[in-house]
């Protein structure tokens, strides 16, 4: 191939620089020489030039690169082409072989525009979520009655008095407004995050996967820099690539793990969600399918296929448009079928995060009168990037090579000045990464490993397993289980006379979800004991008889009615067995 093995593997050899010039072309602007005797040092701005944030090659760089590339024979280019992975993955495999290499990759500077747009859309949607699913609109019903039983994750978590709960909601709305405009980002986002998780952990009966997702997205945005663009009191500057990597990976796992959880006999057999075909959104399918076929082929098999593949469709450039179309249609249909608050709209807002990091700029450029940030009215200079955020790369002859879209002259200079350097990014001046950057890389990897582990961690938290694994809310098993409560009987035996009391199962509770989980049944028994004691009725035992149906099966008894719930042993790490 005309390249010696020693030259190919030497990290600072001339041919290595030649490979980079061929693969990255004018984007890198790498300096090469035809004499292989002197090893070259990597340019100081190499990392920045790889990035789709601000690096735009000058005309002189382009002419020099074209002249050097012209001196490379065709068989050398053909030999190098199979080693290229950037057009598919967005990075070279050698860039993730060591911790330092991965740190350089994850800290490359990126355009903050897409991250800022996500911040604005998420802030607005969460402001709509607070009076709905968070409960501000029904705060007096949800938190006003001190006798209502709550089911917190931790025993010492108790709701504040109603006036303070309303103040907490008001504080959350204020923080969301500050987050939307990007003012005092860390403080506003941190206060909202603490308040949100406090409300979330107060009652497991309100848990669902999308409420859990909101908390995760807020946590990611808190440690990221979405305020580096279009923010009050903050200039525009680069953001490290890992800001996008975390968000994209979290959204990818949302879809992919939902697909994995649908590898369930009930779902694949069409029993999890029945009679949805009667909804008007499925009217186009009724032209050629019956309702039963729609329930099975469209809802169950179609839902499994879409969840399993949507993340991959969004990841790759060539399939992203298809993924955006199917993803948007899927979430718009869900917004009409189910009453799930802002979840479909939050998912719609996160779909563009897989696009170029500069996707909002061409859109906002058409409304230049609305822009007040530096670089006003300019077209984006960032190349169309893949899911990892770095620019597309092409190989082959000069005739086959696709020229990147750039702007020239004063526009280019204005954009460069508008995007300031971020100390958290890696620019390659000295070739070394800091300890803080390495620690950030380790933290990113640890977070992703945790998100992969938690949905399958129910073999550890055995006490939360009943008919299904774990409490509903962080397993991404969305819509897999449908419950029908057929019968609930609650009896209490007084401690003094031994009289049997029959209690209304709907008193002091707002939901029947507690009847599906052993940990909530224990909490319910303790709450009922306290409420009766406050009324002068002391009980020695409490018995619960629940009959339910899962996914259309025949009704079955869930708990042994002979067991005294007040004395039943329960431990989050031990399996709940029959007779307990």
XYZ file of C-alpha atoms in Angstrom:
580
model
C 0.000 0.000 0.000
C 3.000 2.291 0.025
C 2.935 2.757 3.812
C 5.387 0.970 6.063
C 3.968 -0.659 9.195
C 6.239 1.368 11.473
C 5.010 4.548 9.858
C 1.365 3.495 10.117
C 1.490 2.776 13.843
C 3.742 5.638 14.942
C 1.413 8.150 16.631
C 3.409 11.186 15.561
C 4.705 10.000 12.220
C 4.182 11.921 9.061
C 1.907 9.237 7.651
C -0.289 9.385 10.720
C -0.679 13.088 10.123
C -1.387 12.251 6.494
C -4.136 9.822 7.558
C -5.744 12.517 9.678
C -5.559 14.966 6.814
C -7.205 12.480 4.461
C -9.959 11.486 6.880
C -10.775 14.857 8.343
C -9.761 16.979 5.344
C -10.025 20.733 5.685
C -11.846 20.410 9.031
C -8.658 19.433 10.821
C -6.285 21.471 8.775
C -3.558 19.096 9.908
C -0.109 20.026 8.739
C 1.716 17.257 6.890
C 4.986 16.867 5.060
C 6.209 14.543 2.328
C 9.402 13.760 4.255
C 8.815 10.996 6.824
C 12.088 11.453 8.671
C 11.038 14.089 11.234
C 8.176 13.306 13.632
C 5.644 16.094 13.918
C 3.958 17.423 17.037
C 0.191 17.603 17.049
C -1.087 21.122 16.320
C -2.257 23.085 19.323
C -5.733 23.666 17.916
C -6.199 20.121 16.589
C -8.977 19.257 19.046
C -10.859 22.421 18.232
C -10.548 21.866 14.504
C -12.068 18.393 14.827
C -15.060 19.903 16.453
C -18.270 21.069 14.897
C -18.340 24.080 17.186
C -16.284 26.931 15.732
C -13.379 25.622 13.698
C -13.744 26.825 10.128
C -10.673 26.349 7.905
C -9.351 29.352 6.107
C -8.915 29.504 2.358
C -5.142 29.163 2.732
C -5.575 26.018 4.854
C -7.869 24.539 2.231
C -5.447 25.221 -0.593
C -2.520 23.765 1.342
C -4.486 20.635 2.248
C -5.661 20.198 -1.312
C -2.102 20.513 -2.591
C -0.815 17.948 -0.103
C -3.697 15.547 -0.749
C -3.046 15.732 -4.475
C 0.412 14.224 -3.897
C -1.079 11.048 -2.387
C -1.500 8.161 -4.761
C -4.870 6.534 -5.272
C -3.812 3.146 -3.909
C -2.671 4.779 -0.652
C -6.116 6.345 -0.226
C -7.822 3.041 -0.974
C -5.661 1.302 1.604
C -6.589 3.836 4.252
C -10.335 3.954 3.567
C -11.353 0.668 5.329
C -9.891 1.909 8.615
C -12.298 4.848 8.765
C -15.134 4.615 11.302
C -15.892 8.306 11.758
C -18.677 8.559 9.151
C -20.571 5.830 11.024
C -19.689 6.234 14.701
C -18.491 9.820 14.729
C -15.123 8.899 16.216
C -12.187 6.630 15.572
C -11.820 3.475 17.720
C -8.347 4.584 18.763
C -9.914 7.663 20.388
C -11.543 5.532 23.112
C -8.777 3.019 23.817
C -7.411 4.766 26.919
C -8.888 7.012 29.582
C -6.886 9.984 28.317
C -8.042 9.456 24.735
C -11.655 9.118 25.828
C -11.304 12.247 27.969
C -10.038 14.225 24.985
C -12.986 12.994 22.941
C -15.623 13.794 25.584
C -14.168 17.253 26.255
C -14.001 18.457 22.694
C -15.612 21.884 22.369
C -19.093 21.956 20.828
C -21.645 24.541 19.849
C -24.009 25.124 22.822
C -27.004 26.049 20.638
C -28.790 22.667 20.704
C -28.210 22.326 24.448
C -29.634 25.792 25.070
C -32.701 24.993 22.962
C -33.262 21.832 25.020
C -32.969 23.898 28.199
C -35.640 26.347 27.040
C -38.096 23.685 25.873
C -37.599 21.547 28.984
C -38.082 24.546 31.286
C -41.345 25.553 29.621
C -42.719 22.008 29.671
C -41.829 21.537 33.329
C -43.650 24.765 34.182
C -46.729 23.142 32.672
C -46.024 19.900 34.528
C -45.939 21.453 38.027
C -49.668 22.297 38.213
C -50.555 19.002 36.537
C -48.692 15.840 37.544
C -46.676 17.433 40.361
C -49.987 18.371 41.958
C -50.102 22.152 42.411
C -53.603 22.283 40.954
C -54.882 19.764 43.533
C -52.490 20.588 46.365
C -55.329 20.945 48.883
C -56.613 17.464 48.014
C -53.218 15.853 47.752
C -51.525 17.371 50.788
C -54.267 19.192 52.715
C -55.726 16.207 54.619
C -53.313 15.096 57.367
C -55.071 11.725 57.624
C -54.250 10.690 54.063
C -51.783 7.806 53.936
C -48.615 8.421 51.961
C -46.108 5.839 50.827
C -42.630 7.414 50.874
C -39.521 5.544 49.795
C -37.829 6.472 53.072
C -39.852 6.275 56.321
C -38.787 9.704 57.585
C -39.959 11.527 54.459
C -43.180 13.336 55.415
C -45.039 16.089 53.547
C -44.829 19.643 54.782
C -47.965 21.455 55.981
C -50.156 22.581 53.098
C -49.090 26.274 53.100
C -45.435 25.254 52.880
C -46.162 22.740 50.144
C -47.781 25.517 48.095
C -44.730 27.699 48.716
C -42.569 24.817 47.531
C -44.547 24.638 44.293
C -44.138 28.383 43.856
C -40.399 28.067 44.392
C -40.244 25.338 41.746
C -42.058 27.556 39.223
C -39.700 30.441 39.959
C -36.667 28.181 39.504
C -38.061 26.860 36.236
C -38.513 30.405 34.937
C -34.901 31.171 35.847
C -33.773 27.933 34.191
C -35.637 28.769 31.005
C -33.894 32.122 30.637
C -30.593 30.692 31.895
C -30.185 33.040 34.851
C -28.260 31.753 37.908
C -28.253 28.335 36.312
C -26.597 26.193 38.980
C -28.612 27.695 41.827
C -31.999 27.650 40.093
C -31.555 24.164 38.614
C -30.160 22.795 41.886
C -33.076 24.113 43.972
C -35.603 22.784 41.483
C -33.879 19.393 41.408
C -33.928 19.007 45.196
C -37.586 20.072 45.349
C -38.511 17.729 42.515
C -36.884 14.640 44.022
C -38.457 15.497 47.383
C -41.932 15.423 45.824
C -41.079 12.312 43.841
C -39.879 10.323 46.853
C -42.805 11.399 49.053
C -45.270 8.924 47.593
C -44.588 5.772 45.564
C -48.219 5.567 44.447
C -47.521 8.459 42.050
C -44.387 6.924 40.597
C -44.121 6.390 36.878
C -41.296 6.106 34.417
C -41.660 9.535 32.881
C -41.614 11.319 36.256
C -38.388 9.460 36.954
C -37.110 10.564 33.539
C -37.771 14.234 34.360
C -35.581 13.936 37.447
C -32.782 12.301 35.458
C -32.889 14.950 32.723
C -32.799 17.723 35.321
C -29.807 16.076 36.998
C -27.955 15.885 33.669
C -28.747 19.502 32.828
C -27.544 20.622 36.264
C -24.024 19.288 35.723
C -23.976 20.411 32.069
C -23.631 23.902 30.621
C -26.895 24.675 28.795
C -26.620 28.263 29.998
C -23.611 28.912 27.737
C -25.883 30.237 25.016
C -28.941 32.523 24.933
C -28.882 33.113 28.676
C -29.468 36.154 30.840
C -26.177 37.453 32.192
C -23.998 34.887 30.411
C -22.055 35.031 27.168
C -21.876 32.377 24.483
C -19.083 29.823 24.813
C -18.307 26.251 23.921
C -19.601 23.245 25.851
C -17.755 19.914 26.165
C -19.005 17.002 24.096
C -19.981 14.953 27.162
C -22.879 17.380 27.772
C -24.459 16.045 24.595
C -23.246 12.495 25.190
C -25.084 12.200 28.521
C -28.362 13.538 27.169
C -28.217 11.434 24.034
C -27.305 8.309 25.960
C -30.137 8.855 28.456
C -32.727 9.294 25.710
C -31.276 6.311 23.837
C -31.598 4.139 26.962
C -35.179 5.335 27.457
C -36.190 3.776 24.154
C -33.848 0.810 24.070
C -34.565 -0.418 27.616
C -38.292 0.042 27.033
C -37.873 -2.309 24.084
C -35.882 -4.787 26.154
C -38.577 -4.787 28.843
C -41.160 -5.562 26.176
C -39.472 -8.907 25.528
C -42.190 -10.273 27.740
C -44.589 -13.092 26.948
C -47.641 -10.993 27.759
C -46.531 -8.099 25.564
C -45.363 -10.170 22.604
C -48.567 -12.210 22.810
C -50.724 -9.087 22.736
C -52.230 -9.199 26.249
C -50.637 -6.167 27.929
C -52.753 -3.456 26.285
C -56.070 -4.447 24.798
C -58.874 -2.492 23.126
C -56.652 0.472 22.202
C -57.575 0.026 18.549
C -60.937 1.657 19.247
C -59.241 5.043 19.650
C -59.588 7.493 16.763
C -55.822 7.775 16.189
C -55.866 4.258 14.740
C -58.561 5.115 12.175
C -56.142 4.970 9.201
C -55.230 1.390 10.130
C -58.871 0.267 10.145
C -58.906 0.535 6.365
C -56.949 -2.709 6.069
C -56.816 -4.174 9.626
C -59.385 -5.283 12.172
C -59.311 -3.964 15.711
C -57.787 -7.180 17.042
C -55.048 -7.036 14.415
C -54.369 -3.396 15.233
C -54.024 -4.260 18.924
C -51.547 -7.016 18.142
C -49.554 -5.907 15.097
C -49.564 -2.135 15.552
C -49.753 -1.614 19.314
C -47.756 -4.586 20.603
C -45.409 -5.685 17.839
C -45.126 -2.176 16.414
C -44.459 -0.703 19.852
C -41.787 -3.303 20.572
C -40.090 -2.708 17.224
C -40.171 1.072 17.538
C -38.819 1.133 21.095
C -36.059 -1.297 20.177
C -34.915 0.531 17.040
C -35.713 4.202 17.581
C -32.534 4.949 19.516
C -30.401 3.465 16.734
C -32.359 5.312 14.044
C -31.689 8.590 15.847
C -28.022 7.789 16.429
C -26.916 7.336 12.817
C -26.935 10.196 10.340
C -28.359 8.208 7.438
C -31.405 7.035 9.417
C -31.978 10.071 11.631
C -34.690 11.608 9.475
C -36.622 8.340 9.568
C -36.181 8.177 13.336
C -37.411 11.737 13.790
C -40.530 11.092 11.714
C -41.463 7.846 13.472
C -40.545 9.223 16.893
C -42.644 12.346 16.412
C -45.625 10.328 15.153
C -45.316 7.905 18.071
C -45.283 10.615 20.735
C -48.069 12.623 19.127
C -50.260 9.500 19.115
C -49.418 8.828 22.772
C -50.394 12.378 23.698
C -53.900 11.657 22.402
C -54.312 8.087 23.660
C -53.026 8.388 27.230
C -53.295 10.968 29.986
C -49.577 11.111 30.737
C -49.056 14.829 31.099
C -45.999 16.364 29.471
C -44.237 13.079 28.744
C -44.898 12.970 24.967
C -43.935 16.618 24.618
C -40.724 16.225 26.623
C -39.795 13.302 24.390
C -40.519 15.423 21.328
C -38.304 18.177 22.750
C -35.413 15.748 23.247
C -35.522 14.217 19.757
C -33.490 17.046 18.117
C -30.653 16.524 20.615
C -29.397 13.812 18.238
C -29.101 16.311 15.384
C -26.284 18.739 14.736
C -25.294 20.752 17.782
C -26.141 23.876 15.760
C -29.586 22.906 14.507
C -31.360 25.922 16.124
C -29.166 28.518 14.403
C -30.524 28.190 10.842
C -34.047 28.269 12.247
C -33.431 31.322 14.402
C -31.568 33.007 11.573
C -34.888 33.345 9.760
C -36.144 35.362 12.731
C -33.058 37.518 13.147
C -35.079 40.295 14.729
C -35.704 38.025 17.733
C -32.025 37.326 18.340
C -30.090 39.362 20.839
C -27.070 37.103 21.403
C -23.707 37.663 19.698
C -23.580 36.277 16.185
C -27.106 37.572 15.550
C -28.634 36.516 12.278
C -25.735 34.343 11.219
C -26.134 31.011 9.536
C -24.652 28.054 11.391
C -21.033 27.284 10.602
C -21.131 23.939 12.314
C -21.065 20.840 10.151
C -23.883 18.346 10.295
C -22.773 15.978 13.037
C -23.740 12.520 14.152
C -24.939 11.406 17.574
C -21.594 11.998 19.226
C -21.445 15.608 18.153
C -18.331 15.708 15.990
C -18.449 16.549 12.334
C -18.887 14.219 9.423
C -15.730 12.997 7.768
C -15.317 11.663 4.244
C -12.575 9.786 2.483
C -11.688 9.013 -1.084
C -10.582 11.083 -3.977
C -11.007 14.816 -4.158
C -13.799 14.410 -6.709
C -15.767 12.192 -4.297
C -15.098 14.324 -1.239
C -18.047 16.371 -0.012
C -17.146 19.952 0.817
C -18.298 21.196 4.239
C -20.686 24.092 4.322
C -19.041 27.173 5.784
C -19.454 30.896 5.974
C -16.745 33.297 5.008
C -15.345 36.679 5.856
C -16.890 38.804 8.573
C -19.586 36.228 9.466
C -16.923 33.679 10.311
C -15.027 36.133 12.490
C -18.178 37.159 14.331
C -19.070 33.566 15.186
C -15.550 32.815 16.388
C -15.678 35.844 18.669
C -19.175 35.030 19.891
C -18.243 31.560 21.110
C -15.724 31.991 23.865
C -13.498 29.248 25.206
C -14.770 27.086 28.031
C -12.219 25.996 30.659
C -14.004 22.642 30.854
C -13.184 21.861 27.217
C -10.022 20.326 25.820
C -8.267 22.439 23.186
C -5.035 20.481 22.892
C -2.536 23.236 23.673
C -0.283 20.999 25.770
C -1.640 17.608 24.752
C -2.527 16.695 28.340
C -5.896 16.442 30.067
C -6.450 17.601 33.612
C -7.384 15.427 36.562
C -10.743 17.131 36.722
C -11.444 16.232 33.110
C -10.487 12.620 33.753
C -12.700 12.548 36.858
C -15.574 13.901 34.770
C -15.054 11.143 32.209
C -15.114 8.496 34.947
C -18.290 10.048 36.394
C -19.977 9.962 32.970
C -19.093 6.297 32.528
C -20.266 5.485 36.073
C -23.607 7.207 35.473
C -24.212 5.299 32.256
C -23.312 2.004 33.928
C -25.735 2.819 36.755
C -28.539 3.521 34.294
C -27.855 0.199 32.598
C -27.851 -1.644 35.923
C -30.813 -0.146 37.805
C -33.607 -1.530 35.578
C -32.275 -5.045 36.219
C -31.329 -4.639 39.893
C -34.464 -6.291 41.303
C -32.503 -9.376 42.298
C -30.980 -7.137 44.995
C -34.106 -5.275 46.169
C -36.134 -8.471 46.538
C -38.508 -6.973 49.092
C -40.114 -4.794 46.419
C -40.955 -7.741 44.166
C -44.491 -9.117 44.261
C -46.208 -10.222 41.066
C -43.914 -7.907 39.152
C -40.314 -6.948 39.753
C -39.734 -3.833 41.798
C -41.847 -0.715 42.261
C -43.161 0.811 39.083
C -41.140 3.883 38.175
C -37.515 3.287 37.251
C -37.544 0.010 35.314
C -38.741 1.385 31.941
C -41.367 -1.403 31.799
C -43.893 1.071 30.432
C -47.386 -0.283 29.754
C -46.210 -3.886 30.085
C -48.501 -4.625 33.056
C -52.187 -3.786 33.243
C -53.970 -4.367 36.552
C -57.648 -4.916 37.308
C -58.567 -4.697 41.002
C -61.591 -6.915 41.620
C -61.884 -7.164 45.390
C -60.318 -5.557 48.480
C -61.284 -6.430 52.037
C -59.606 -4.883 55.076
C -60.387 -6.222 58.551
C -58.990 -5.147 61.914
C -59.249 -6.867 65.298
C -59.462 -4.620 68.347
C -56.903 -5.201 71.080
C -59.310 -4.910 74.049
C -62.501 -6.721 73.014
C -61.387 -8.720 69.991
C -64.122 -7.272 67.852
C -63.682 -7.517 64.093
C -63.905 -4.223 62.228
C -64.496 -3.997 58.484
C -62.820 -0.940 57.025
C -63.543 0.905 53.815
C -60.442 0.181 51.637
C -60.763 3.594 49.981
C -60.596 5.577 53.185
C -57.358 7.505 53.840
C -55.885 6.584 50.440
C -56.069 8.221 47.012
C -54.878 5.299 44.907
C -55.198 1.522 44.764
C -51.620 0.974 43.643
C -50.660 -0.048 47.169
C -52.587 -3.294 46.658
C -50.006 -4.476 44.090
C -46.820 -4.199 46.156
C -45.899 -5.848 49.432
C -43.854 -2.892 50.710
C -46.836 -0.551 50.280
C -49.170 -3.029 51.993
C -46.912 -2.935 55.058
C -46.912 0.880 54.984
C -50.697 0.874 54.573
C -51.102 -1.332 57.640
C -48.932 0.971 59.739
C -50.863 4.020 58.568
C -54.260 2.427 59.340
C -53.040 1.431 62.807
C -52.018 5.032 63.516
C -55.255 6.511 62.201
C -57.395 4.169 64.295
C -55.258 4.788 67.401
C -55.753 8.552 67.003
C -59.491 7.852 67.253
C -59.154 5.730 70.367
C -59.338 2.380 68.605
C -56.333 0.163 69.251
C -56.025 -2.892 67.063
C -53.970 -6.006 67.583
C -54.068 -7.311 64.030
C -54.890 -6.169 60.528
C -55.734 -8.473 57.638
C -55.955 -7.664 53.942
C -57.547 -9.762 51.216
C -56.892 -8.550 47.644
C -57.998 -10.184 44.385
C -56.538 -8.849 41.154
C -56.104 -9.695 37.502
C -52.868 -9.051 35.599
C -53.036 -8.482 31.825
C -56.485 -10.043 31.494
C -55.786 -13.258 33.409
C -58.336 -14.812 35.731
C -58.557 -13.187 39.145
C -56.155 -14.380 41.824
C -55.516 -13.669 45.463
C -52.429 -11.515 46.006
C -51.838 -11.703 49.781
C -52.612 -14.296 52.415
C -55.625 -12.923 54.374
C -54.613 -14.900 57.477
C -51.344 -13.000 57.904
C -51.307 -10.131 60.387
C -49.918 -7.256 58.330
C -48.874 -5.416 61.490
C -46.551 -8.287 62.462
C -45.487 -9.397 58.989
C -41.708 -9.193 58.529
C -40.521 -7.139 55.604
C -37.031 -6.263 54.463
C -36.058 -4.561 51.201
C -33.292 -7.123 50.654
C -35.290 -10.275 51.393
C -37.806 -12.023 49.189
C -41.488 -11.779 50.088
C -42.720 -15.354 50.456
C -46.113 -16.972 50.724
C -47.472 -16.940 54.267
C -45.785 -13.667 55.197
